[in-house]
Amino acid sequence: MLAKKVQEMPPEDRICFSVFDEMSLRVYLHLQQKHGLVAGFVDLCSFGRRPQLAEEVLVAMVRSIYGTWKLPFAFWLTDKKLQATDFAKIFEETNSALLEVGLDLRAQVTDGLQKNLAAEHLLGASYERPWYFLEDKKIVTLVDVRSPSGTPSSSTFSCGRTGRSSTSSSSGPSCCRTWKRSPGWRRRWGSATSTPATLTR
């Protein structure tokens, strides 16, 4: 179904980025009689279930850079003990699936937690080269700045590993707001447009 919708999109609307974020859960077990299992344990889908109680849920969303659409499309029940290798597998599998349906994936956004940065490092990204290649496709790794309370700020965002942030009240994806309004973006990205050079290569 998603692949069919993608084929109906104009090429520009297919240019997108993925977002991964974790939210806390109340520990709870529930018997799913239909499936013959107890829900509430760590469940990494294709990477298996584990006996630990799920404390968080990792949600994946894909969002168009130039279009107006966005879609939450996957989640995994996790706990705080998962390793960077687990997240690297999830990032790789999820982004590969987006490419398979025909989306033009350019970047992935995570928060600045060490396990996410370590997972991206396992995939080939680094501080000096904040991207990795997936099926010969360059995926830029971006960081969403957190507010002091630990939740995503609605107005302040950072692009890539530059350590700079921008404040904006305009609408649109957080990354697009930073690209368009962050002071000195022309110097940083070396482009005469509002799109970072790393995403256009």
C-alpha atoms as one frame of an Amber mdcrd trajectory, in Angstrom:
protein
   0.000   0.000   0.000   2.743   2.460   0.939   4.738   1.603  -2.186   1.678
   2.360  -4.323   1.177   5.725  -2.630   4.847   6.576  -3.113   4.656   5.860
  -6.833   1.797   8.361  -7.101   3.869  11.122  -5.471   5.810  13.691  -7.501
   9.578  13.073  -7.191  10.124  16.115  -4.964   7.584  14.896  -2.393   9.433
  11.571  -2.097  12.508  13.314  -0.658  12.265  12.615   3.054  13.988  11.905
   6.356  13.312   9.347   9.080  12.877  10.199  12.753  13.547   7.848  15.677
  12.501   8.761  19.206  11.882   6.893  22.457   9.093   7.523  24.952   8.690
   6.126  28.443   6.085   3.440  29.109   4.317   2.260  32.225   5.512  -1.289
  32.841   2.501  -3.509  32.163   1.893  -7.093  31.069  -1.104  -8.132  28.984
  -2.131 -11.603  27.847  -2.945 -11.655  24.133  -4.993 -14.843  23.937  -5.473
 -14.582  20.183  -1.725 -14.733  19.584  -0.877 -16.876  22.588   1.689 -14.523
  24.096   2.174 -12.013  26.871   2.733  -8.448  25.660   4.826  -6.028  27.671
   8.277  -7.530  27.271  11.036  -6.122  25.085  10.014  -6.807  21.479  12.353
  -5.911  18.621  10.095  -7.482  15.971  12.305  -9.192  13.390  15.184  -9.175
  15.889  13.213 -11.145  18.455  11.581 -10.825  21.859  13.486 -10.709  25.152
  12.485 -11.588  28.725  13.087  -8.064  30.071  10.086  -5.835  30.826   9.571
  -3.031  28.304  10.229   0.394  29.814  10.171   2.487  26.635   8.851   2.450
  23.091  10.993   3.447  20.111   8.839   5.053  17.418   9.878   5.595  13.807
   8.345   8.271  11.606   9.080   9.345   8.049   8.513  12.944   6.953   8.748
  14.698   3.621  11.284  17.522   3.376   9.512  19.514   0.673   6.008  18.022
   0.894   3.466  18.233   3.705   3.064  14.555   4.572   4.415  12.607   7.540
   3.782   9.049   8.700   4.527   7.168  11.937   5.010   3.628  10.660   6.830
   1.392  13.148   7.529   0.902  16.840   9.579  -1.398  19.052   9.178  -2.114
  22.774  12.549  -1.452  24.384  14.270  -1.036  27.721  17.144   1.101  28.933
  19.649  -1.742  28.640  19.562  -2.127  24.855  22.947  -1.765  23.217  24.046
   0.419  20.313  24.231  -2.716  18.152  20.475  -3.222  18.626  19.692   0.331
  17.552  22.060   0.092  14.584  20.148  -2.965  13.329  16.824  -1.163  13.744
  18.054   1.978  11.951  19.470  -0.049   9.085  16.411  -2.279   8.627  13.944
   0.610   8.867  15.756   2.915   6.465  16.278   0.036   4.017  12.522  -0.575
   4.029  11.869   3.090   3.201  14.259   2.901   0.262  12.640  -0.320  -0.959
   9.206   1.300  -1.308  10.699   4.043  -3.488  11.188   6.920  -1.062  14.186
   9.197  -1.583  15.584   9.024   1.942  18.219  11.689   2.624  18.651  11.778
   6.405  17.722  10.328   9.766  17.028  12.315  12.930  17.616  11.069  16.479
  18.142  12.730  19.826  21.650  13.185  21.158  21.709  10.120  23.408  25.028
   8.302  23.380  23.486   4.985  22.311  22.035   6.595  19.176  25.319   8.271
  18.276  27.154   4.989  18.902  24.671   3.141  16.678  25.216   5.640  13.869
  28.964   5.232  14.334  28.573   1.469  13.858  26.820   2.199  10.563  29.731
   4.365   9.401  28.934   7.904  10.572  31.389  10.014  12.558  31.701  13.507
  14.026  33.792  14.650  11.075  31.647  12.811   8.488  28.066  12.770   9.850
  26.611  10.340   7.341  26.708   6.699   6.329  25.879   4.784   3.177  22.977
   2.372   2.913  22.617   0.491  -0.373  24.893   3.131  -1.952  22.544   5.847
  -0.651  24.039   8.605   1.497  22.100   9.030   4.760  22.963  12.182   6.715
  22.681  11.861  10.510  21.035  14.816  12.272  20.492  15.523  15.968  17.310
  16.999  17.441  18.235  19.217  20.394  16.445  18.448  23.652  14.968  21.059
  25.946  16.158  21.264  29.601  13.151  19.154  30.626  14.354  16.359  28.378
  11.570  16.700  25.809  11.960  17.953  22.240  11.893  21.726  22.035   9.209
  23.094  19.720  11.333  25.987  18.550  15.035  25.195  18.940  16.814  22.689
  16.747  20.338  21.797  15.715  21.436  20.515  12.338  23.992  17.732  12.118
  26.982  17.651  14.443  27.846  21.366  14.107  26.717  22.109  17.653  24.823
  25.182  16.479  21.141  25.713  16.987  18.467  28.019  15.724  15.229  29.379
  17.144  12.235  29.720  14.886   8.472  29.881  15.243   7.787  29.004  11.619
   5.930  25.867  10.647   7.384  22.862   8.902   9.817  20.095   9.798  12.297
  20.986  12.525  15.278  20.240  10.319  13.905  22.407   7.510  13.455  25.275
   9.944  17.084  25.023  10.984  18.351  24.760   7.404  16.399  27.829   6.326
  16.836  30.105   9.328  20.008  29.219  11.184  22.479  32.144  11.002  25.381
  31.420   8.699  23.861  28.365   6.999  25.223  29.522   3.646  28.757  29.490
   5.044  28.217  26.161   6.767  26.628  24.242   3.917  28.255  25.969   0.957
  25.004  26.254  -0.967  23.046  29.165  -2.369  19.757  27.417  -1.578  18.031
  26.580   1.685  19.008  22.907   1.410  22.271  21.637   2.956  24.895  20.622
   0.440  25.253  17.233   2.131  21.659  16.384   1.226  21.916  17.364  -2.420
  24.982  15.348  -3.383
